[in-house]
Coordinates of C-alpha atoms (C1' of nucleotides) in Angstrom, one line a residue:
Chain A
M25 CA -0.2 -0.3 -0.2
A26 CA 3.2 2.3 -0.8
Y27 CA 3.2 4.4 -3.9
T28 CA 5.8 6.5 -5.3
V29 CA 5.3 9.6 -7.1
G30 CA 5.0 8.7 -10.4
Q31 CA 2.6 5.8 -9.1
V32 CA 0.3 8.6 -7.8
A33 CA 1.2 11.1 -10.2
R34 CA -0.8 8.8 -12.4
V35 CA -3.8 7.6 -10.7
A36 CA -4.8 11.1 -9.4
G37 CA -4.3 12.5 -12.9
V38 CA -1.6 15.2 -11.8
T39 CA 2.5 15.5 -12.8
V40 CA 5.0 14.7 -10.4
R41 CA 6.0 18.9 -10.4
T42 CA 2.5 19.1 -8.6
L43 CA 3.2 16.7 -6.3
H44 CA 6.5 18.2 -5.2
H45 CA 4.9 21.1 -5.2
Y46 CA 2.4 20.0 -2.9
D47 CA 5.0 18.4 -0.7
E48 CA 7.1 21.8 -0.4
I49 CA 4.4 24.0 1.0
G50 CA 3.5 21.6 3.4
L51 CA -0.2 20.6 2.0
L52 CA 0.4 17.4 1.2
S53 CA 3.7 15.7 2.2
P54 CA 3.8 12.1 1.8
S55 CA 4.0 10.1 5.3
G56 CA 7.3 8.4 4.4
R57 CA 10.7 8.2 2.5
T58 CA 12.9 5.3 1.7
S59 CA 16.3 5.1 2.7
A60 CA 17.5 6.4 -0.3
G61 CA 15.1 9.5 -0.2
Y62 CA 12.3 8.4 -2.3
R63 CA 9.0 9.8 -1.2
R64 CA 6.3 6.8 -0.1
Y65 CA 2.6 7.3 -0.5
D66 CA 0.4 5.4 1.5
D67 CA -3.6 5.3 1.8
A68 CA -4.2 8.0 4.1
D69 CA -1.9 10.1 1.7
L70 CA -4.2 9.7 -0.9
Q71 CA -7.3 10.4 0.8
R72 CA -5.7 13.7 1.7
L73 CA -5.1 14.0 -1.9
Q74 CA -8.6 13.3 -3.2
L75 CA -10.0 16.1 -0.9
V76 CA -7.1 18.5 -2.5
L77 CA -7.8 18.4 -5.5
Y78 CA -11.6 17.9 -4.8
Y79 CA -11.3 21.6 -3.7
R80 CA -8.9 23.1 -5.9
E81 CA -11.5 21.9 -8.2
L82 CA -13.7 24.2 -7.2
G83 CA -11.5 27.1 -7.3
F84 CA -9.8 27.3 -3.8
P85 CA -6.6 28.8 -3.4
L86 CA -3.9 26.0 -1.9
E87 CA -3.2 27.9 0.9
E88 CA -7.3 28.2 1.7
I89 CA -7.4 24.6 1.1
T90 CA -4.8 23.7 3.7
A91 CA -6.7 25.6 6.2
I92 CA -9.9 23.6 5.3
I93 CA -8.4 20.4 5.8
D94 CA -6.1 21.0 8.7
D95 CA -8.6 22.9 10.7
P96 CA -11.1 19.9 12.0
A97 CA -13.3 23.0 13.3
A98 CA -13.5 24.6 10.2
D99 CA -17.0 24.3 8.6
P100 CA -16.9 22.5 4.8
A101 CA -20.6 23.8 4.5
A102 CA -19.5 27.2 5.1
H103 CA -16.8 27.3 3.1
L104 CA -19.1 25.8 -0.4
R105 CA -21.3 28.5 0.4
R106 CA -19.1 31.2 0.1
Q107 CA -17.6 29.6 -2.8
H108 CA -21.1 28.9 -4.7
E109 CA -21.1 32.9 -4.3
L110 CA -18.0 33.4 -5.8
L111 CA -18.8 31.5 -8.4
T112 CA -22.5 32.8 -9.4
V113 CA -20.9 36.2 -9.6
R114 CA -18.1 35.0 -11.5
L115 CA -20.5 33.1 -13.9
K116 CA -22.6 36.1 -13.9
R117 CA -19.7 38.0 -15.3
L118 CA -19.2 35.3 -18.5
Q119 CA -22.5 35.6 -18.9
E120 CA -22.4 39.3 -19.8
M121 CA -19.0 39.4 -21.7
V122 CA -20.4 36.8 -23.9
A123 CA -23.7 38.7 -24.8
A124 CA -21.0 41.6 -24.8
I125 CA -19.2 39.3 -27.6
E126 CA -22.2 38.8 -29.3
F127 CA -23.2 41.9 -29.6
A128 CA -20.1 43.1 -30.9
M129 CA -19.6 40.5 -33.6
E130 CA -23.2 41.2 -35.0
A131 CA -22.9 44.9 -35.0
S132 CA -19.2 44.6 -36.9
K133 CA -21.9 42.1 -39.7
M134 CA -23.7 44.4 -40.1
N135 CA -21.5 47.6 -39.9
I136 CA -22.9 49.7 -37.0
Q137 CA -21.0 51.7 -35.4
L138 CA -20.9 51.0 -31.5
T139 CA -20.6 53.8 -29.2
P140 CA -17.6 53.9 -27.5
E141 CA -20.0 53.5 -24.0
E142 CA -21.0 50.1 -25.6
R143 CA -17.7 49.0 -26.1
F144 CA -16.8 49.6 -22.1
E145 CA -20.6 48.5 -21.2
V146 CA -18.8 45.1 -20.5
F147 CA -17.0 46.7 -17.9
G148 CA -19.2 47.0 -14.9
D149 CA -17.5 48.8 -12.7
F150 CA -15.9 51.0 -15.5
S151 CA -17.0 54.8 -16.4
P152 CA -17.7 55.7 -12.4
E153 CA -18.9 59.4 -12.7
E154 CA -16.5 61.8 -12.8
H155 CA -15.8 61.5 -16.6
E156 CA -19.0 61.4 -18.0
A157 CA -19.0 64.3 -20.7
E158 CA -15.4 64.2 -20.7
A159 CA -15.4 60.5 -22.4
E160 CA -17.4 61.1 -24.8
R161 CA -15.6 63.4 -26.9
R162 CA -11.9 61.3 -25.5
W163 CA -13.2 58.2 -26.6
G164 CA -15.1 59.4 -29.2
D165 CA -13.2 58.9 -33.0
T166 CA -13.0 55.0 -33.7
D167 CA -12.6 55.1 -37.5
A168 CA -9.2 53.6 -37.3
Y169 CA -10.4 50.6 -35.3
R170 CA -13.9 50.3 -37.2
E171 CA -11.6 50.8 -40.6
S172 CA -9.4 47.5 -39.4
N173 CA -12.5 46.0 -39.1
R174 CA -13.8 45.7 -42.3
R175 CA -9.8 45.0 -43.7
A176 CA -8.1 41.8 -44.0
S177 CA -9.9 38.7 -42.0
R178 CA -9.6 35.0 -41.5
Y179 CA -11.7 34.4 -44.3
G180 CA -10.4 35.0 -47.7
K181 CA -12.1 37.7 -50.2
E182 CA -13.9 34.6 -51.6
D183 CA -15.4 34.2 -48.0
W184 CA -16.4 37.8 -47.4
L185 CA -18.1 37.6 -51.0
R186 CA -19.7 34.5 -50.4
I187 CA -21.2 35.4 -46.9
K188 CA -22.7 38.5 -48.4
A189 CA -24.3 37.1 -51.3
E190 CA -25.5 33.9 -48.9
N191 CA -26.9 37.4 -46.8
E192 CA -28.4 39.1 -49.8
D193 CA -30.3 35.8 -51.1
W194 CA -31.5 34.8 -47.7
G195 CA -32.5 38.9 -47.4
R196 CA -34.6 39.0 -50.7
R197 CA -36.2 35.9 -50.3
I198 CA -38.0 36.8 -46.4
V199 CA -38.4 40.2 -48.3
A200 CA -40.6 38.5 -50.8
L201 CA -42.1 36.2 -48.4
M202 CA -43.3 38.9 -46.4
T203 CA -44.6 41.1 -48.8
S204 CA -46.6 37.6 -50.0
G205 CA -48.4 38.2 -47.2
A206 CA -47.6 34.8 -45.3
P207 CA -47.8 35.5 -42.0
A208 CA -44.7 35.3 -39.1
D209 CA -45.3 32.2 -38.2
S210 CA -45.9 30.2 -40.8
P211 CA -43.9 27.3 -41.8
E212 CA -42.0 29.1 -44.4
A213 CA -41.1 32.4 -42.9
M214 CA -39.7 29.8 -39.6
E215 CA -38.0 28.6 -42.0
L216 CA -36.0 31.5 -42.8
A217 CA -35.3 32.5 -39.4
E218 CA -33.7 29.2 -38.9
E219 CA -31.9 29.7 -41.9
H220 CA -30.7 32.7 -40.6
R221 CA -29.8 30.9 -37.1
Q222 CA -27.6 28.9 -39.1
L223 CA -26.2 31.2 -41.0
I224 CA -24.6 32.9 -37.9
S225 CA -23.3 29.4 -36.5
R226 CA -21.7 28.7 -39.8
W227 CA -20.1 31.7 -40.1
F228 CA -19.8 33.7 -37.2
Y229 CA -20.1 31.6 -33.6
E230 CA -22.7 28.8 -32.2
C231 CA -26.3 30.6 -32.7
S232 CA -28.4 28.3 -29.9
Y233 CA -32.5 28.9 -30.1
E234 CA -32.1 30.8 -27.2
V235 CA -29.3 33.1 -28.4
Q236 CA -31.1 33.5 -31.6
T237 CA -34.1 35.1 -29.7
G238 CA -31.9 37.8 -27.6
L239 CA -30.6 38.8 -31.0
A240 CA -34.6 39.2 -32.2
D241 CA -35.5 41.2 -29.1
M242 CA -32.1 43.7 -29.6
Y243 CA -33.2 44.1 -33.6
L244 CA -36.5 45.7 -32.4
A245 CA -34.9 47.4 -29.0
D246 CA -31.7 48.8 -30.2
E247 CA -32.7 51.4 -33.3
R248 CA -29.7 51.0 -35.3
F249 CA -30.5 47.4 -35.7
T250 CA -34.0 48.0 -36.6
A251 CA -32.7 50.7 -39.2
Y252 CA -30.9 48.0 -40.2
Y253 CA -33.8 45.8 -41.4
E254 CA -36.1 48.4 -41.9
N255 CA -33.8 49.9 -44.6
I256 CA -34.0 46.3 -46.3
A257 CA -38.0 46.7 -46.3
A258 CA -40.8 48.3 -43.9
G259 CA -41.8 45.9 -41.6
L260 CA -38.9 43.0 -41.7
A261 CA -37.3 43.9 -38.6
G262 CA -40.7 43.0 -36.7
Y263 CA -41.7 40.3 -39.1
L264 CA -38.2 39.1 -38.6
H265 CA -38.6 39.1 -34.9
E266 CA -42.2 37.0 -34.7
A267 CA -40.8 34.4 -37.2
I268 CA -37.7 33.9 -34.8
H269 CA -40.0 33.9 -32.0
A270 CA -41.9 31.3 -33.5
N271 CA -39.4 29.1 -34.5
A272 CA -37.7 28.7 -31.1
I273 CA -40.9 27.7 -30.0
S274 CA -41.6 25.1 -32.4
R275 CA -38.5 23.8 -32.3
A276 CA -38.5 23.2 -28.4
Chain B
M4 CA -4.4 67.4 -24.5
A5 CA -2.0 65.7 -22.1
Y6 CA -2.5 63.6 -19.0
T7 CA 0.3 62.1 -16.7
V8 CA -0.4 59.0 -15.4
G9 CA -1.9 59.5 -12.4
Q10 CA -4.9 61.4 -14.4
V11 CA -4.8 58.5 -16.9
A12 CA -5.2 56.4 -14.5
R13 CA -8.4 58.0 -13.2
V14 CA -10.0 57.9 -15.7
A15 CA -9.4 54.9 -17.0
G16 CA -9.8 52.9 -13.9
V17 CA -6.8 51.4 -13.9
T18 CA -3.9 51.9 -11.2
V19 CA -0.1 53.8 -12.3
R20 CA 1.4 50.8 -11.8
T21 CA -0.1 49.3 -14.5
L22 CA 0.1 52.3 -17.1
H23 CA 4.5 51.5 -15.9
H24 CA 4.0 48.0 -16.7
Y25 CA 2.3 48.4 -20.3
D26 CA 5.0 51.2 -20.7
E27 CA 7.7 48.5 -19.9
I28 CA 6.5 45.6 -22.2
G29 CA 5.9 47.8 -25.0
L30 CA 2.3 47.5 -24.9
L31 CA 1.4 51.7 -24.4
S32 CA 4.0 54.0 -24.3
P33 CA 3.3 57.3 -24.0
S34 CA 4.0 59.6 -26.4
G35 CA 6.2 61.7 -25.2
R36 CA 8.0 62.3 -21.9
T37 CA 8.7 65.9 -20.0
S38 CA 12.1 67.4 -19.4
A39 CA 12.4 65.7 -15.7
G40 CA 11.2 62.6 -17.4
Y41 CA 7.6 62.7 -16.6
R42 CA 5.4 60.5 -19.0
R43 CA 2.8 62.2 -21.1
Y44 CA -0.1 60.4 -22.6
D45 CA -2.1 62.5 -25.3
D46 CA -5.5 61.6 -26.8
A47 CA -3.8 59.0 -29.1
D48 CA -2.4 57.1 -25.9
L49 CA -5.9 57.4 -24.7
Q50 CA -7.3 55.7 -27.6
R51 CA -4.7 52.8 -27.7
L52 CA -5.6 52.3 -24.1
Q53 CA -9.4 51.9 -24.7
L54 CA -8.7 49.2 -26.9
V55 CA -6.2 47.5 -25.3
L56 CA -8.9 47.3 -22.1
Y57 CA -11.9 46.5 -24.7
Y58 CA -9.3 43.6 -25.5
R59 CA -8.3 42.8 -21.7
E60 CA -11.3 42.6 -20.6
L61 CA -12.1 39.8 -23.3
G62 CA -9.7 38.0 -21.8
F63 CA -7.1 38.0 -23.9
P64 CA -3.5 37.8 -22.6
L65 CA -1.3 41.2 -22.8
E66 CA 0.7 40.0 -25.7
E67 CA -2.1 38.6 -28.2
I68 CA -3.2 42.3 -27.7
T69 CA 0.1 43.9 -28.5
A70 CA -0.3 41.8 -31.3
I71 CA -4.1 42.6 -32.2
I72 CA -3.5 46.2 -31.8
D73 CA -0.4 46.5 -33.7
D74 CA -0.9 44.1 -36.8
P75 CA -3.5 46.3 -39.4
A76 CA -3.7 42.7 -41.2
A77 CA -5.2 41.0 -37.7
D78 CA -8.9 40.4 -38.1
P79 CA -10.9 41.7 -34.9
A80 CA -13.7 39.5 -35.7
A81 CA -11.6 36.6 -36.2
H82 CA -10.6 36.7 -32.7
L83 CA -14.1 37.6 -31.0
R84 CA -14.9 34.4 -32.9
R85 CA -12.6 32.5 -31.1
Q86 CA -12.8 34.2 -28.1
H87 CA -16.1 33.7 -28.1
E88 CA -15.4 30.1 -28.2
L89 CA -13.0 30.3 -25.6
L90 CA -15.6 32.0 -23.5
T91 CA -18.2 29.6 -23.7
V92 CA -16.3 26.6 -22.9
R93 CA -15.2 28.5 -19.8
L94 CA -19.3 29.5 -18.9
K95 CA -20.5 25.9 -19.4
R96 CA -17.3 24.6 -16.9
L97 CA -18.5 27.2 -14.3
Q98 CA -22.1 26.2 -14.6
E99 CA -20.9 22.5 -14.2
M100 CA -19.5 23.7 -11.0
V101 CA -22.4 25.9 -9.6
A102 CA -24.5 22.9 -9.7
A103 CA -21.9 20.1 -8.6
I104 CA -21.6 22.8 -4.9
E105 CA -25.8 23.0 -4.9
F106 CA -25.6 19.0 -5.5
A107 CA -22.8 18.9 -2.7
M108 CA -24.6 21.4 -0.4
E109 CA -28.2 19.8 -1.0
A110 CA -26.6 15.9 -0.1
S111 CA -25.1 17.7 2.9
K112 CA -28.0 19.2 3.9
M113 CA -29.7 15.8 4.1
N114 CA -27.0 13.7 5.5
I115 CA -26.7 12.1 2.0
Q116 CA -23.1 10.6 1.7
L117 CA -21.8 11.1 -1.8
T118 CA -20.2 8.2 -3.8
P119 CA -16.3 9.2 -4.6
E120 CA -17.4 9.7 -8.0
E121 CA -19.8 12.0 -7.5
R122 CA -17.2 14.1 -5.4
F123 CA -15.3 14.0 -8.2
E124 CA -18.1 14.2 -11.1
V125 CA -17.2 17.9 -11.7
F126 CA -13.8 16.8 -12.7
G127 CA -14.4 16.3 -16.7
D128 CA -10.6 15.0 -17.3
F129 CA -10.5 13.0 -14.5
S130 CA -10.7 9.3 -13.8
P131 CA -9.6 8.5 -17.5
E132 CA -10.5 4.6 -17.5
E133 CA -6.8 2.3 -15.9
H134 CA -8.5 2.9 -12.6
E135 CA -12.3 2.3 -12.6
A136 CA -12.1 -0.7 -10.3
E137 CA -9.4 0.8 -8.3
A138 CA -10.6 3.6 -7.4
E139 CA -13.5 2.5 -5.6
R140 CA -11.1 0.9 -2.9
R141 CA -8.7 3.7 -2.9
W142 CA -10.9 6.6 -2.6
G143 CA -13.5 4.3 -0.6
D144 CA -13.9 4.9 3.1
T145 CA -14.6 9.2 3.9
D146 CA -15.8 8.7 7.2
A147 CA -13.5 11.4 8.6
Y148 CA -14.4 13.9 6.2
R149 CA -18.0 13.4 6.5
E150 CA -18.1 13.4 10.0
S151 CA -16.4 16.9 10.0
N152 CA -19.0 17.8 8.0
R153 CA -21.9 17.2 10.9
R154 CA -19.2 19.3 13.1
A155 CA -18.6 22.7 14.1
S156 CA -20.1 25.4 11.8
R157 CA -19.7 28.6 10.5
Y158 CA -23.5 28.6 12.4
G159 CA -23.1 28.5 16.0
K160 CA -25.1 25.7 17.6
E161 CA -28.2 27.7 17.9
D162 CA -28.4 28.4 14.6
W163 CA -28.5 25.2 13.4
L164 CA -31.1 24.2 15.8
R165 CA -33.2 26.7 14.3
I166 CA -32.4 25.6 11.0
K167 CA -33.8 22.2 11.7
A168 CA -36.5 23.5 13.7
E169 CA -37.8 25.6 10.4
N170 CA -37.2 22.6 8.5
E171 CA -38.7 20.1 10.2
D172 CA -42.2 23.0 11.1
W173 CA -42.2 23.2 7.5
G174 CA -41.9 19.1 6.8
R175 CA -44.6 18.7 9.0
R176 CA -47.1 21.1 7.1
I177 CA -46.4 19.9 4.0
V178 CA -47.6 16.7 5.1
A179 CA -50.1 17.5 6.6
L180 CA -51.4 19.4 3.6
M181 CA -50.7 16.5 1.3
T182 CA -52.4 14.1 3.5
S183 CA -55.8 17.0 3.9
G184 CA -55.8 15.9 -0.1
A185 CA -55.0 19.1 -1.0
P186 CA -53.7 19.1 -4.9
A187 CA -49.9 19.8 -5.5
D188 CA -50.7 22.8 -7.7
S189 CA -53.3 24.3 -4.8
P190 CA -52.3 27.9 -3.7
E191 CA -51.4 26.3 -0.3
A192 CA -48.9 24.0 -1.6
M193 CA -47.4 26.3 -3.7
E194 CA -46.9 28.4 -0.8
L195 CA -45.1 25.8 1.1
A196 CA -42.8 25.5 -2.1
E197 CA -42.0 28.7 -1.8
E198 CA -41.4 28.1 1.7
H199 CA -38.3 25.7 0.9
R200 CA -37.2 27.6 -1.9
Q201 CA -36.7 30.6 0.9
L202 CA -35.7 28.1 3.3
I203 CA -33.0 27.4 0.9
S204 CA -32.3 30.8 -0.1
R205 CA -32.1 32.3 3.3
W206 CA -29.3 29.6 5.0
F207 CA -27.4 27.9 2.0
Y208 CA -27.4 29.7 -1.4
E209 CA -29.1 32.3 -3.8
C210 CA -32.0 29.9 -4.7
S211 CA -33.8 31.2 -7.6
Y212 CA -36.8 29.4 -9.3
E213 CA -34.6 27.7 -12.0
V214 CA -32.3 26.3 -9.9
Q215 CA -35.3 24.9 -7.5
T216 CA -37.0 23.1 -10.2
G217 CA -33.3 21.7 -10.9
L218 CA -33.4 20.3 -7.6
A219 CA -37.0 18.8 -7.7
D220 CA -36.2 17.1 -10.8
M221 CA -33.2 15.8 -9.2
Y222 CA -35.4 14.3 -6.0
L223 CA -37.2 12.6 -8.2
A224 CA -34.3 11.2 -10.4
D225 CA -32.1 10.7 -7.8
E226 CA -33.1 7.8 -5.4
R227 CA -31.5 8.8 -2.1
F228 CA -33.2 12.3 -2.0
T229 CA -36.3 10.6 -3.2
A230 CA -35.8 7.9 -0.1
Y231 CA -35.6 10.9 2.2
Y232 CA -38.5 12.6 1.4
E233 CA -40.4 8.9 1.0
N234 CA -39.4 8.3 4.6
I235 CA -40.5 11.2 5.6
A236 CA -44.3 10.6 4.2
A237 CA -45.2 8.1 1.0
G238 CA -45.9 10.3 -2.0
L239 CA -43.7 13.0 -0.7
A240 CA -41.0 13.7 -3.0
G241 CA -44.0 13.7 -6.0
Y242 CA -45.9 15.6 -4.3
L243 CA -43.0 18.4 -3.5
H244 CA -42.1 17.8 -7.0
E245 CA -44.8 18.6 -8.9
A246 CA -45.7 21.7 -6.2
I247 CA -42.2 23.3 -6.7
H248 CA -43.2 23.0 -11.0
A249 CA -46.2 24.8 -9.8
N250 CA -45.1 27.5 -8.3
A251 CA -41.9 28.5 -10.2
I252 CA -44.5 28.6 -13.3
S253 CA -47.1 30.7 -11.4
R254 CA -44.5 33.1 -10.4
A255 CA -42.9 33.6 -14.2
Chain C
dG17 C1' 11.5 77.4 1.6
dT18 C1' 9.2 74.3 2.8
dT19 C1' 5.4 70.9 3.2
dG20 C1' 2.9 67.8 1.2
dA21 C1' 1.0 65.0 -3.4
dC22 C1' 2.7 63.3 -7.6
dT23 C1' 6.5 61.3 -10.2
dC24 C1' 10.3 58.9 -11.3
dT25 C1' 13.0 53.9 -11.3
dC26 C1' 14.9 49.5 -9.8
dA27 C1' 13.5 44.9 -7.6
dC28 C1' 11.2 41.7 -5.3
dG29 C1' 6.8 39.5 -4.5
dT30 C1' 2.6 36.8 -5.8
dA31 C1' 0.0 31.5 -7.1
dA32 C1' 0.4 27.5 -8.8
dC33 C1' 3.2 25.3 -10.9
dG34 C1' 6.3 24.1 -16.0
dG35 C1' 10.2 22.7 -17.1
dC36 C1' 14.9 22.7 -17.0
dA37 C1' 19.7 20.6 -15.3
dG38 C1' 22.7 17.7 -13.1
dG39 C1' 23.1 13.9 -10.7
dC40 C1' 21.7 9.4 -7.6
dA41 C1' 19.1 4.9 -7.6
dG42 C1' 17.5 0.5 -9.7
dG43 C1' 16.3 -3.3 -12.3
dA44 C1' 17.5 -5.7 -16.8
dG45 C1' 20.3 -7.6 -20.3
dC46 C1' 25.0 -8.6 -21.3
Chain D
dG29 C1' 30.7 -6.7 -13.3
dC30 C1' 29.6 -3.3 -17.1
dT31 C1' 26.1 -0.6 -19.4
dC32 C1' 21.3 1.4 -20.6
dC33 C1' 17.0 3.0 -19.3
dT34 C1' 13.6 4.5 -16.5
dG35 C1' 12.6 7.3 -12.6
dC36 C1' 13.4 10.0 -8.7
dC37 C1' 16.2 13.7 -5.9
dT38 C1' 17.1 18.6 -5.3
dG39 C1' 17.8 23.0 -6.9
dC40 C1' 16.3 27.1 -9.6
dC41 C1' 14.9 30.2 -13.3
dG42 C1' 10.3 31.2 -15.9
dT43 C1' 5.8 32.1 -16.2
dT44 C1' 1.0 36.1 -15.8
dA45 C1' -0.2 41.1 -14.7
dC46 C1' 1.0 43.3 -12.0
dG47 C1' 1.3 45.3 -5.9
dT48 C1' 4.1 46.7 -3.3
dG49 C1' 7.7 49.2 -1.2
dA50 C1' 12.3 51.8 -1.1
dG51 C1' 14.7 55.6 -1.9
dA52 C1' 14.9 59.7 -4.7
dG53 C1' 13.6 63.6 -7.8
dT54 C1' 9.7 67.3 -9.3
dC55 C1' 5.4 70.6 -9.0
dA56 C1' 2.1 73.5 -7.4
dA57 C1' 0.6 75.3 -3.3
dC58 C1' 1.3 78.3 0.9

DNA sequence: GTTGACTCTCACGTAACGGCAGGCAGGAGC
DNA sequence: GCTCCTGCCTGCCGTTACGTGAGAGTCAAC
């Protein structure tokens, strides 16, 4: 029931270096050594390692893990509560960032100019108050950035032309359908909503039904997006919005 | 239109040291210095800083930000796409961890013994295969851990007694209601479901309706949780499950 | 002319290891 | 007994994005 570092590393899925590190900082010292100085881990050491990895996976710093494990009076439940709070905060933050990045991509796709505030809106604590009016002037001109936005890309020129063509083709078809009088929740309209989603998924990012309905809401809530679609055909923004929602519901 | 480090730091919401650092690594060097060697930032520098902070907030490492900004041929959209993928992966991982921690807390609340696999299930890559049967024996006994679980806590003894009392009171009332024949979607049952949610929120962690319905599903899916409730009264697990769902829907 | 706030440049510290270098230890094969 | 290979040992530097001083010079106000 004694194991070498290498054996422990293999079964626990960590590196030898990690075990050395845990030994160094006193988080997990093997219960013995051979005459040659080799570390010898026994079953109790493995138990302790399991606990260490458990807390580590939940995001606790090693020093705190030492305290939790070594202090018999410490309450694991209390730590879990605190960690739950920390994780949910991080989770919310990440969700906002993902939403912001989707917004940015959607805007760049339509060549919509983001205001500096929007580019920064992902920063919860930024822009306190002391420089509301100033900030506008200061961060005002971002032409250079937007310009570079339109230039070279991971996609070659051909790809862009193809994306543009697909998009315009889709646009023509949905306009035709709308003007033909087909309702927004007709199978044809829903099919075009589905195409819209797959177009984004194929060329830009994984677009779930949930994300897509979020986009649809934004098309109505943000007048620049509304303008983009209304510019193609009057009433298109609302029509697309309804079709996307109808499609999402029917697929659920 | 020239600013000192301190001024820039204040408007941008970063520390002076951060600006020094960006200067050191060549990410953002002020366009000039005073005769005394003070850094002088102009508007163009602030523009660049904005871009830097934007990408930093999205999680890019500084070195990569340098490359993105300095390379006019780089495609911001491509980077955003990649970052979107990274973020969604992290998001999913975090969601799993939050779920795992909620599961662990719910189990410890009911004194349910988690199997080692479950304690590790948050580790996607752990436990490859080479030690399936071995692992069981090896990580088997965790009495010490579970024991400490029940001991001292952030809450004093009084708190625990109170939690226990509240919980038992709630238990008696829902059992009484169920045996009285009131349907699980009656206002009274839903009110008790609401109490269940608030009890968790008050003593353990923020429990949204979504989280609560997740718990309710688990009460039926996991036989140990089912047993916990069935042990109180036959049919209680299903009754509670239905009441929670009915309540969640009505509050939406 | 002195105070106090601000700035400068080193330069070490952080968390959790990764990744070397140089040197033993142990068993297999010759 | 000798060589070879693999595994183990102990340093110790590198990583990321700064934090936190130390010691010294600068600027504007009083």
